[in-house]
Amino acid sequence: MSLFDTRRDQALPRLNAGEMAVARRYASGPERHFAAGEAIYHVGERQVPSYLVLAGSIDVWRHDGAGHLALTLSHESGGISGELNQLSGRPMLADGIAGKEGCTLLPIDADHLRSLVVDSAAVGETIMRAFILRRVALLSEPGSGPVIVGVAGSAAVTRLEGFLARNGMPYSVLDIQRDPEGQTIVDRFGLSHADLPILLCPDGNMLRQPTETEAGRCLGITPDYDDRLFDVAVIGAGPAGLATAVYAASEGLSVIVLDCRAFGGQAGASARIENYLGFPTGISGQALAGRAYTQALKFGAVIVIPAEVAALECVAPGDIDTPLTLRLVEGRAVRARSVVMSAGARYRRLEVAGIDTFESAGLYYWASPIEARLCAEEDVALVGGGNSAGQAVAFLSPKVKHVHLIVRGADLRQSMSRYLIDRIEALGNVSLHTHTEVIALNGDEQGHLAGIRVRDRHGNASNDYPLRHLFLFLGADPNTSCLGSCLAELDAKGFLVTGAEVGATWPLTQRRPTTFETSIPGLFAIGDVRSGSTKRVAAAVGEGASVVAELHRFLAPVSL
């Protein structure tokens, strides 16, 4: 049973006369009539407005990168077309064709649509719910978005799958070893195994061995943005950065968010967060981050993914009038009156030989449904004793044969919440190895992980475990490399110092730094990258909301 069978009225609402009158006020152009069978928009087309259906209907055809078409749904009179991409002007994931009687439509472009959903609470709620449900349907039902062609489970395919999944992009995989269509595509284009994987974008483009940046551009995940001066540039799209984007954009500030991989940060990789206020049954990190991402788009924040900041170019000490410049790895620059560092932290790695060989080839830094599928009914090992590790164990345990939980300490009590410890103790297929560390990784002929060697830190006895999947949850180090030559004050562990802790490096005499302001005026730090922060999702969200008041105070002299 599909989503449109269970929640059809919400996914395909039909506005009443009063709601139609409200929506009409936000039209971005005149009425347009399309004859039966006429194309209204095509997959891959950018800046397509939502259409309010005044008469007739729009047939929406699902369309994937391999050219498969299927009639998905129809928007009838009183309906409104589109899904989440309409809020940002990103490429269409389907074709829209006028129904058998043609249709009369009223366009509502992205800017006007955002105004509608913000200004009118009732109509806005109806539209946002419909757009979210439609995206969920695209993600859950095959046949939409790009197609990855390659060897399923290989490091390169797994990397692409993770990138697309964490950015909420529907996709499918054709395994050339099991799916005849996959090999047919390889033969049709005259490709060799050295060209794999390939990515077939819905607009017809094909990428060989694409990087995440190349895939993002082809699929429109990475939006175009102009050279305007933003009020706020946010580095990092984790909970703290997304909270900043939501609150700052909703209060009228122009905001751009930059992240090198995906929205959600480390929290987005959490299988289930059960102690976040307001979600008594828990929520996955990706679902929570996805909601925040959608809210930020709703209020007009520009979110650029993937976009890696190479360096922050600071101005002369004490100069608060000259904008800050962010130099991106790709060569472009972003200018902003203020910058919020919410880059979080980098995953810590094992200090063992050959670790690079196995990343995405049996070695993982998060546990998502993709990894769970790859290691189903197999033995796995997981290193780490924090909450993220506990959440991953609870998520993986029902899906795998056995979990070896490896921790360096004497027990889990110093670093893991009690509810997670109790849950792990109740699981019948989890073995806890305390005072233990991984000292070697072994691979097979294909370069995939084949086993690990562990050592008892007390007796130095070692054991080998033949397994193909190892999850690392070792914590993280502050991600401050993008500061470049900006000499912001750091603490002994490399975290950004803020507020009252800033010392003599502060350049202004007329005031002291505010709570989240670093030693560089106009550069703020929140979340895990900040010295003294509480490493919890709720705390990060709170800091993201709180910093906005400080941004207003800093920007006020510029805005007057």
Coordinates of C-alpha atoms in Angstrom, one line a residue:
M1 CA 0.0 0.0 0.0
S2 CA 1.5 3.3 -1.1
L3 CA 1.5 6.7 0.7
F4 CA -1.2 7.9 -1.7
D5 CA -3.5 5.1 -0.6
T6 CA -3.2 5.9 3.1
R7 CA -2.8 9.7 3.1
R8 CA -4.2 10.7 -0.3
D9 CA -6.3 13.6 1.0
Q10 CA -3.3 15.2 2.7
A11 CA -0.8 14.5 -0.2
L12 CA -3.3 15.7 -2.8
P13 CA -5.4 18.4 -1.1
R14 CA -8.0 20.4 -3.0
L15 CA -8.4 23.9 -1.7
N16 CA -11.9 25.3 -1.1
A17 CA -13.1 28.5 -2.5
G18 CA -11.8 30.6 0.4
E19 CA -8.4 29.0 0.3
M20 CA -8.2 29.4 -3.5
A21 CA -8.9 33.1 -3.1
V22 CA -6.0 33.4 -0.6
A23 CA -3.7 31.5 -2.9
R24 CA -4.6 33.6 -5.9
R25 CA -3.3 36.7 -4.2
Y26 CA 0.2 35.2 -4.4
A27 CA 0.2 34.5 -8.2
S28 CA 3.5 35.4 -9.9
G29 CA 2.0 35.6 -13.3
P30 CA -1.2 35.5 -15.4
E31 CA -3.4 32.4 -15.9
R32 CA -2.1 29.9 -18.5
H33 CA -4.0 27.4 -20.5
F34 CA -2.4 24.1 -21.7
A35 CA -4.0 21.8 -24.3
A36 CA -4.6 18.1 -23.6
G37 CA -1.2 16.3 -23.6
E38 CA 0.8 19.5 -23.7
A39 CA 4.0 19.6 -21.5
I40 CA 3.9 21.9 -18.6
Y41 CA 7.3 21.2 -17.2
H42 CA 10.0 18.6 -17.7
V43 CA 12.2 16.6 -15.3
G44 CA 15.4 18.5 -14.7
E45 CA 13.9 21.9 -15.4
R46 CA 14.8 24.6 -12.9
Q47 CA 12.8 27.4 -11.4
V48 CA 9.4 25.8 -12.2
P49 CA 6.6 27.4 -10.2
S50 CA 3.9 25.6 -8.4
Y51 CA 0.7 25.7 -10.3
L52 CA -2.7 26.3 -8.8
V53 CA -5.1 24.2 -10.9
L54 CA -8.1 26.4 -11.8
A55 CA -9.7 23.9 -14.2
G56 CA -8.7 20.5 -15.7
S57 CA -5.8 18.5 -14.4
I58 CA -2.0 18.0 -14.4
D59 CA -0.8 14.4 -14.8
V60 CA 2.6 13.9 -13.1
W61 CA 4.9 11.3 -14.6
R62 CA 7.6 9.8 -12.5
H63 CA 10.9 9.8 -14.4
D64 CA 14.3 8.3 -13.5
G65 CA 17.7 8.6 -15.0
A66 CA 17.4 5.3 -17.0
G67 CA 14.3 6.7 -18.9
H68 CA 11.6 4.8 -17.1
L69 CA 8.2 6.6 -17.0
A70 CA 5.2 5.9 -14.8
L71 CA 2.0 8.0 -14.1
T72 CA 2.2 8.8 -10.4
L73 CA -0.7 11.1 -9.6
S74 CA -2.9 13.9 -11.0
H75 CA -3.6 17.4 -9.6
E76 CA -7.2 18.2 -10.2
S77 CA -9.1 21.5 -10.0
G78 CA -8.3 23.1 -6.6
G79 CA -5.1 21.3 -6.3
I80 CA -1.5 22.7 -6.3
S81 CA 1.4 21.1 -8.0
G82 CA 5.0 20.7 -6.8
E83 CA 6.9 19.3 -3.9
L84 CA 9.8 20.5 -1.7
N85 CA 12.0 21.6 -4.7
Q86 CA 9.4 24.3 -5.5
L87 CA 10.5 26.2 -2.3
S88 CA 14.0 26.6 -3.7
G89 CA 13.7 26.5 -7.5
R90 CA 15.7 23.3 -7.8
P91 CA 15.2 20.9 -10.7
M92 CA 12.0 19.0 -11.2
L93 CA 12.0 15.3 -10.4
A94 CA 9.0 14.5 -12.6
D95 CA 7.3 15.5 -15.9
G96 CA 4.0 17.5 -15.8
I97 CA 1.5 16.9 -18.7
A98 CA -1.9 18.5 -19.1
G99 CA -4.7 16.0 -18.6
K100 CA -7.1 14.8 -21.2
E101 CA -9.3 17.9 -21.0
G102 CA -6.3 20.3 -20.8
C103 CA -5.9 22.7 -17.9
T104 CA -5.9 26.3 -16.7
L105 CA -3.2 27.1 -14.2
L106 CA -2.0 30.0 -12.1
P107 CA 1.7 30.1 -11.5
I108 CA 3.2 30.7 -8.0
D109 CA 7.0 31.0 -8.1
A110 CA 9.4 30.1 -5.3
D111 CA 9.4 33.6 -3.7
H112 CA 5.7 34.0 -3.8
L113 CA 5.2 30.5 -2.6
R114 CA 7.3 31.1 0.5
S115 CA 5.3 34.2 1.2
L116 CA 2.1 32.3 0.9
V117 CA 3.1 29.5 3.3
V118 CA 4.5 32.0 5.8
D119 CA 1.7 34.6 5.6
S120 CA -1.3 32.2 5.6
A121 CA -1.0 29.6 8.4
A122 CA -3.9 27.5 7.3
V123 CA -3.2 27.3 3.6
G124 CA 0.6 27.2 4.3
E125 CA 0.2 24.1 6.6
T126 CA -1.9 22.3 3.9
I127 CA 0.7 23.0 1.2
M128 CA 3.7 22.2 3.3
R129 CA 2.2 18.9 4.5
A130 CA 1.4 18.0 0.9
F131 CA 4.9 18.8 -0.4
I132 CA 6.6 16.8 2.4
L133 CA 4.3 13.8 1.8
R134 CA 5.1 13.9 -1.9
R135 CA 8.8 14.0 -1.3
V136 CA 8.4 11.0 1.1
A137 CA 6.5 9.2 -1.6
L138 CA 9.3 9.9 -4.1
L139 CA 11.9 8.5 -1.6
S140 CA 9.9 5.4 -0.8
E141 CA 8.7 4.3 -4.2
P142 CA 11.2 3.3 -6.9
G143 CA 11.3 5.0 -10.3
S144 CA 12.3 8.6 -9.5
G145 CA 15.6 10.5 -9.5
P146 CA 19.1 9.5 -10.6
V147 CA 20.2 5.9 -11.2
I148 CA 23.6 4.6 -10.0
V149 CA 25.0 1.9 -12.2
G150 CA 27.8 -0.1 -10.8
V151 CA 28.6 -2.9 -8.3
A152 CA 26.2 -2.8 -5.4
G153 CA 28.0 -2.7 -2.1
S154 CA 31.3 -1.4 -3.6
A155 CA 32.9 1.6 -1.9
A156 CA 32.1 4.0 -4.7
V157 CA 28.5 3.0 -5.0
T158 CA 28.0 3.1 -1.2
R159 CA 29.6 6.6 -1.0
L160 CA 27.1 7.9 -3.7
E161 CA 24.2 6.2 -2.0
G162 CA 25.1 7.8 1.3
F163 CA 25.4 11.2 -0.3
L164 CA 22.0 11.0 -2.0
A165 CA 20.2 9.5 0.9
R166 CA 21.4 12.0 3.4
N167 CA 20.4 14.8 1.1
G168 CA 16.9 13.5 0.7
M169 CA 17.3 12.7 -3.0
P170 CA 15.3 9.7 -4.4
Y171 CA 17.5 7.3 -6.4
S172 CA 17.9 3.7 -7.5
V173 CA 20.8 1.3 -8.0
L174 CA 21.4 -1.0 -11.0
D175 CA 23.8 -3.7 -10.0
I176 CA 25.7 -4.8 -13.1
Q177 CA 26.4 -8.2 -11.5
R178 CA 22.7 -9.0 -10.8
D179 CA 20.6 -6.7 -12.9
P180 CA 20.7 -7.3 -16.7
E181 CA 19.6 -3.8 -17.3
G182 CA 22.7 -2.5 -15.5
Q183 CA 25.0 -4.4 -17.8
T184 CA 22.9 -3.4 -20.9
I185 CA 23.5 0.3 -20.0
V186 CA 27.2 -0.3 -19.6
D187 CA 27.3 -2.0 -23.0
R188 CA 25.2 0.7 -24.7
F189 CA 27.6 3.4 -23.7
G190 CA 30.7 1.4 -24.4
L191 CA 31.9 1.7 -20.8
S192 CA 34.5 -0.3 -19.0
H193 CA 34.6 -1.2 -15.3
A194 CA 37.1 1.6 -14.8
D195 CA 34.3 4.0 -15.7
L196 CA 32.1 2.7 -12.9
P197 CA 30.0 3.7 -11.1
I198 CA 28.1 6.0 -13.4
L199 CA 25.3 8.3 -12.4
L200 CA 22.4 8.8 -14.8
C201 CA 20.8 12.1 -14.0
P202 CA 17.1 12.5 -14.8
D203 CA 17.9 15.3 -17.2
G204 CA 19.8 12.9 -19.4
N205 CA 23.3 13.7 -18.3
M206 CA 25.7 10.8 -17.4
L207 CA 28.6 11.2 -15.0
R208 CA 31.5 8.7 -14.8
Q209 CA 32.9 8.1 -11.3
P210 CA 31.3 11.4 -10.1
T211 CA 32.5 13.2 -7.0
E212 CA 29.8 14.4 -4.6
T213 CA 30.3 17.9 -5.9
E214 CA 29.7 16.8 -9.5
A215 CA 26.7 14.8 -8.5
G216 CA 25.2 17.7 -6.5
R217 CA 25.5 20.0 -9.5
C218 CA 24.1 17.5 -12.0
L219 CA 21.1 16.9 -9.8
G220 CA 20.5 20.4 -8.6
I221 CA 21.2 19.6 -5.0
T222 CA 23.8 22.4 -5.1
P223 CA 21.7 25.5 -6.0
D224 CA 23.0 28.5 -7.9
Y225 CA 23.4 31.6 -5.8
D226 CA 24.2 35.1 -6.8
D227 CA 27.1 37.3 -5.6
R228 CA 25.0 39.4 -3.2
L229 CA 26.1 40.3 0.2
F230 CA 24.3 38.1 2.8
D231 CA 23.6 39.2 6.3
V232 CA 24.6 35.8 7.7
A233 CA 26.8 33.0 6.3
V234 CA 26.5 29.7 8.3
I235 CA 29.3 27.1 8.0
G236 CA 27.8 23.7 8.7
A237 CA 24.2 22.4 8.3
G238 CA 24.0 20.4 11.5
P239 CA 21.3 21.0 14.1
A240 CA 23.0 24.2 15.3
G241 CA 23.5 25.6 11.8
L242 CA 20.0 24.7 10.7
A243 CA 18.5 26.3 13.8
T244 CA 20.4 29.5 13.0
A245 CA 19.1 29.4 9.5
V246 CA 15.5 28.9 10.5
Y247 CA 15.4 31.6 13.2
A248 CA 17.5 34.2 11.3
A249 CA 15.7 33.8 8.0
S250 CA 12.3 33.8 9.7
E251 CA 13.3 37.2 11.3
G252 CA 14.1 38.8 7.9
L253 CA 17.9 38.2 7.7
S254 CA 19.4 37.0 4.4
V255 CA 21.1 33.7 5.2
I256 CA 23.3 31.3 3.3
V257 CA 24.2 27.9 4.7
L258 CA 27.3 26.0 3.4
D259 CA 28.0 22.3 4.1
C260 CA 30.5 20.0 2.5
R261 CA 28.4 16.8 2.6
A262 CA 24.8 16.9 3.7
F263 CA 22.3 18.5 6.1
G264 CA 22.1 17.1 9.6
G265 CA 25.8 16.8 10.5
Q266 CA 26.7 14.0 12.9
A267 CA 23.2 14.1 14.4
G268 CA 21.8 13.3 10.9
A269 CA 23.6 10.0 11.0
S270 CA 22.0 8.9 14.3
A271 CA 19.7 6.0 13.8
R272 CA 17.3 7.1 16.5
I273 CA 17.3 10.0 19.0
E274 CA 15.1 9.1 21.9
N275 CA 15.8 11.9 24.5
Y276 CA 15.0 14.9 22.3
L277 CA 12.3 16.9 23.9
G278 CA 8.9 16.5 22.2
F279 CA 9.5 13.1 20.5
P280 CA 8.6 10.4 23.2
T281 CA 8.8 7.6 20.6
G282 CA 12.1 8.9 19.3
I283 CA 13.1 10.2 15.8
S284 CA 15.9 9.4 13.5
G285 CA 18.6 12.0 13.1
Q286 CA 17.9 12.3 9.4
A287 CA 14.2 12.8 9.9
L288 CA 14.8 15.5 12.5
A289 CA 17.4 17.2 10.3
G290 CA 15.1 16.9 7.2
R291 CA 12.4 18.8 9.0
A292 CA 14.8 21.6 10.0
Y293 CA 16.1 21.7 6.4
T294 CA 12.6 22.1 5.1
Q295 CA 11.8 24.9 7.6
A296 CA 14.9 26.8 6.6
L297 CA 13.9 26.6 2.9
K298 CA 10.4 27.7 3.8
F299 CA 11.8 30.9 5.3
G300 CA 14.0 31.6 2.3
A301 CA 17.5 30.5 3.5
V302 CA 19.9 29.5 0.7
I303 CA 21.4 26.1 1.5
V304 CA 24.4 25.1 -0.7
I305 CA 25.4 21.4 -0.5
P306 CA 28.1 20.2 -1.1
A307 CA 30.1 23.4 -0.7
E308 CA 33.4 23.1 1.3
V309 CA 34.8 26.3 2.8
A310 CA 38.6 26.4 2.1
A311 CA 39.3 29.5 4.1
L312 CA 37.7 32.4 5.9
E313 CA 39.4 35.7 4.9
C314 CA 39.4 38.0 7.9
V315 CA 39.6 41.7 7.8
A316 CA 41.9 44.0 9.8
P317 CA 41.5 43.6 13.6
G318 CA 38.7 45.8 14.9
D319 CA 37.2 46.4 11.4
I320 CA 33.5 45.6 11.8
D321 CA 32.4 47.4 8.6
T322 CA 34.1 45.3 6.0
P323 CA 32.3 42.1 5.1
L324 CA 33.9 38.7 5.8
T325 CA 34.7 36.5 2.8
L326 CA 34.5 32.7 2.6
R327 CA 36.6 31.1 -0.1
L328 CA 35.2 27.8 -1.3
V329 CA 37.3 24.9 -2.5
E330 CA 35.7 25.1 -5.9
G331 CA 37.0 28.7 -6.3
R332 CA 33.9 30.7 -5.7
A333 CA 33.5 33.2 -2.8
V334 CA 30.6 34.1 -0.4
R335 CA 30.5 37.5 1.2
A336 CA 28.6 38.1 4.5
R337 CA 28.3 40.7 7.1
S338 CA 28.6 38.0 9.8
V339 CA 29.6 34.4 9.9
V340 CA 28.4 31.6 12.2
M341 CA 30.8 28.7 12.6
S342 CA 28.7 25.6 13.3
A343 CA 31.0 23.2 11.4
G344 CA 30.8 20.7 14.3
A345 CA 33.6 18.2 14.4
R346 CA 35.5 15.7 12.3
Y347 CA 35.1 12.0 12.9
R348 CA 38.0 10.5 14.7
R349 CA 39.7 7.6 13.0
L350 CA 41.5 4.5 14.2
E351 CA 45.3 4.8 14.3
V352 CA 45.9 1.6 12.3
A353 CA 47.6 0.9 9.1
G354 CA 45.6 0.9 5.9
I355 CA 42.5 2.4 7.3
D356 CA 42.0 4.6 4.2
T357 CA 41.6 1.4 2.1
F358 CA 38.5 0.3 3.8
E359 CA 36.4 3.5 4.1
S360 CA 33.1 2.7 2.5
A361 CA 34.4 -0.8 1.9
G362 CA 33.4 -2.2 5.2
L363 CA 34.4 0.7 7.4
Y364 CA 31.7 3.2 8.3
Y365 CA 31.3 6.3 10.5
W366 CA 27.5 6.2 10.8
A367 CA 24.8 3.5 10.7
S368 CA 22.0 4.3 8.2
P369 CA 19.6 2.0 6.4
I370 CA 22.2 1.7 3.6
E371 CA 24.8 0.2 5.9
A372 CA 22.2 -1.9 7.6
R373 CA 21.2 -3.4 4.3
L374 CA 24.9 -4.2 3.4
C375 CA 25.5 -6.1 6.6
A376 CA 22.2 -7.8 7.1
E377 CA 22.5 -11.2 8.8
E378 CA 26.3 -10.8 9.3
D379 CA 28.6 -10.3 12.2
V380 CA 29.6 -6.6 12.7
A381 CA 31.9 -4.8 15.1
L382 CA 31.3 -1.3 16.5
V383 CA 33.9 0.8 18.3
G384 CA 32.8 3.5 20.7
G385 CA 31.1 4.1 24.1
G386 CA 29.0 7.3 23.6
N387 CA 25.4 7.8 22.9
S388 CA 25.9 7.7 19.1
A389 CA 27.5 4.3 19.5
G390 CA 24.6 3.1 21.7
Q391 CA 22.0 4.3 19.2
A392 CA 23.8 2.6 16.4
V393 CA 24.0 -0.7 18.3
A394 CA 20.2 -0.6 19.1
F395 CA 19.5 0.2 15.4
L396 CA 21.8 -2.5 14.0
S397 CA 21.1 -5.3 16.4
P398 CA 17.7 -6.5 14.9
K399 CA 19.2 -6.5 11.4
V400 CA 22.5 -8.3 11.9
K401 CA 23.6 -11.6 13.2
H402 CA 25.9 -10.4 16.0
V403 CA 27.3 -7.1 17.2
H404 CA 30.8 -6.9 18.9
L405 CA 30.8 -3.6 20.9
I406 CA 34.4 -2.6 21.6
V407 CA 35.3 0.0 24.2
R408 CA 38.6 1.1 25.6
G409 CA 37.2 1.8 29.1
A410 CA 36.0 -0.4 31.9
D411 CA 32.2 0.1 31.1
L412 CA 29.7 2.3 29.4
R413 CA 28.5 4.3 32.4
Q414 CA 30.8 7.3 32.0
S415 CA 29.9 8.1 28.4
M416 CA 26.5 6.6 27.6
S417 CA 22.9 7.4 28.8
R418 CA 21.4 4.9 31.1
Y419 CA 18.4 4.1 28.8
L420 CA 20.8 3.0 26.1
I421 CA 22.9 0.9 28.4
D422 CA 19.8 -0.9 29.6
R423 CA 18.7 -1.5 26.1
I424 CA 22.0 -2.9 25.0
E425 CA 22.1 -5.2 28.0
A426 CA 18.7 -6.6 27.0
L427 CA 19.9 -7.4 23.5
G428 CA 20.7 -11.1 23.0
N429 CA 23.1 -10.7 20.1
V430 CA 25.5 -8.0 21.5
S431 CA 28.9 -8.8 23.1
L432 CA 30.6 -6.0 25.1
H433 CA 34.4 -6.1 25.0
T434 CA 35.8 -3.7 27.6
H435 CA 39.4 -2.6 27.9
T436 CA 39.7 -3.5 24.3
E437 CA 41.1 -1.7 21.2
V438 CA 41.3 -2.5 17.4
I439 CA 45.0 -2.9 16.4
A440 CA 44.8 -4.2 12.8
L441 CA 42.4 -4.4 9.8
N442 CA 42.6 -7.2 7.2
G443 CA 41.2 -7.1 3.7
D444 CA 40.2 -9.6 0.9
E445 CA 41.4 -9.7 -2.7
Q446 CA 38.7 -7.1 -3.7
G447 CA 39.9 -4.6 -1.1
H448 CA 36.9 -5.1 1.2
L449 CA 37.3 -5.5 4.9
A450 CA 37.6 -9.1 5.9
G451 CA 38.5 -9.1 9.5
I452 CA 39.8 -7.2 12.5
R453 CA 42.4 -7.9 15.3
V454 CA 41.7 -6.6 18.8
R455 CA 43.9 -6.4 21.9
D456 CA 43.0 -6.5 25.6
R457 CA 44.6 -3.3 26.9
H458 CA 45.3 -5.0 30.3
G459 CA 46.7 -8.4 29.4
N460 CA 47.8 -7.6 25.8
A461 CA 46.1 -10.8 24.5
S462 CA 44.8 -10.4 21.0
N463 CA 41.9 -12.0 19.1
D464 CA 40.9 -12.0 15.5
Y465 CA 37.3 -11.7 14.3
P466 CA 36.4 -12.5 10.7
L467 CA 33.9 -9.9 9.8
R468 CA 33.2 -7.5 6.9
H469 CA 31.7 -4.5 8.6
L470 CA 33.2 -2.2 11.2
F471 CA 31.5 0.9 12.6
L472 CA 33.5 3.7 14.2
F473 CA 31.9 6.0 16.8
L474 CA 35.1 7.4 18.4
G475 CA 33.9 11.0 18.9
A476 CA 35.2 13.9 17.0
D477 CA 37.7 16.7 16.9
P478 CA 36.7 20.4 16.3
N479 CA 36.4 21.2 12.7
T480 CA 38.2 24.6 12.5
S481 CA 40.4 24.0 9.5
C482 CA 38.4 26.4 7.4
L483 CA 39.5 29.4 9.6
G484 CA 42.5 29.6 7.4
S485 CA 44.7 32.6 8.3
C486 CA 42.1 34.0 10.7
L487 CA 43.7 33.8 14.1
A488 CA 40.6 33.1 16.2
E489 CA 41.3 32.2 19.7
L490 CA 41.2 28.4 20.4
D491 CA 41.3 26.5 23.6
A492 CA 43.9 23.8 24.5
K493 CA 41.9 21.2 22.6
G494 CA 41.3 23.3 19.5
F495 CA 37.7 24.4 20.1
L496 CA 36.7 28.0 19.4
V497 CA 36.7 30.3 22.5
T498 CA 33.7 32.6 22.8
G499 CA 32.2 35.2 25.1
A500 CA 33.6 35.9 28.5
E501 CA 36.4 33.3 27.9
V502 CA 38.0 35.4 25.1
G503 CA 41.2 37.0 26.3
A504 CA 43.5 39.8 25.2
T505 CA 43.1 38.8 21.5
W506 CA 39.8 40.8 21.4
P507 CA 40.4 43.9 19.3
L508 CA 37.6 46.3 20.3
T509 CA 37.7 48.7 23.2
Q510 CA 34.1 49.9 23.1
R511 CA 32.6 46.5 24.0
R512 CA 33.3 42.9 24.9
P513 CA 32.3 39.9 22.8
T514 CA 28.8 38.6 23.2
T515 CA 28.1 35.0 24.5
F516 CA 28.7 33.2 21.2
E517 CA 31.1 35.7 19.5
T518 CA 34.7 34.6 19.0
S519 CA 37.8 36.8 19.3
I520 CA 37.0 38.1 15.8
P521 CA 34.1 40.5 15.8
G522 CA 31.3 39.3 13.6
L523 CA 32.5 35.6 13.7
F524 CA 30.3 33.5 16.0
A525 CA 30.7 29.9 17.1
I526 CA 27.9 27.5 18.2
G527 CA 27.5 23.8 18.6
D528 CA 30.2 21.2 18.9
V529 CA 32.9 23.5 17.5
R530 CA 32.6 25.9 20.4
S531 CA 34.6 25.5 23.6
G532 CA 32.5 24.5 26.5
S533 CA 29.5 23.5 24.5
T534 CA 27.2 20.6 25.6
K535 CA 27.5 17.9 23.0
R536 CA 23.7 17.3 22.6
V537 CA 21.3 18.0 19.8
A538 CA 19.0 20.0 22.0
A539 CA 21.8 22.2 23.2
A540 CA 23.1 22.8 19.6
V541 CA 19.6 23.8 18.5
G542 CA 19.3 26.2 21.5
E543 CA 22.6 27.8 20.7
G544 CA 21.5 28.2 17.0
A545 CA 18.4 30.0 18.2
S546 CA 20.1 32.1 20.8
V547 CA 22.9 33.4 18.5
V548 CA 20.3 35.1 16.2
A549 CA 19.7 37.8 18.9
E550 CA 23.4 38.5 18.9
L551 CA 23.5 38.6 15.1
H552 CA 20.8 41.3 15.2
R553 CA 22.7 43.4 17.6
F554 CA 25.9 43.1 15.6
L555 CA 24.2 43.8 12.3
A556 CA 22.0 46.7 13.6
P557 CA 24.6 49.4 13.0
V558 CA 25.1 48.1 9.5
S559 CA 21.4 48.0 8.8
L560 CA 20.6 51.5 10.0

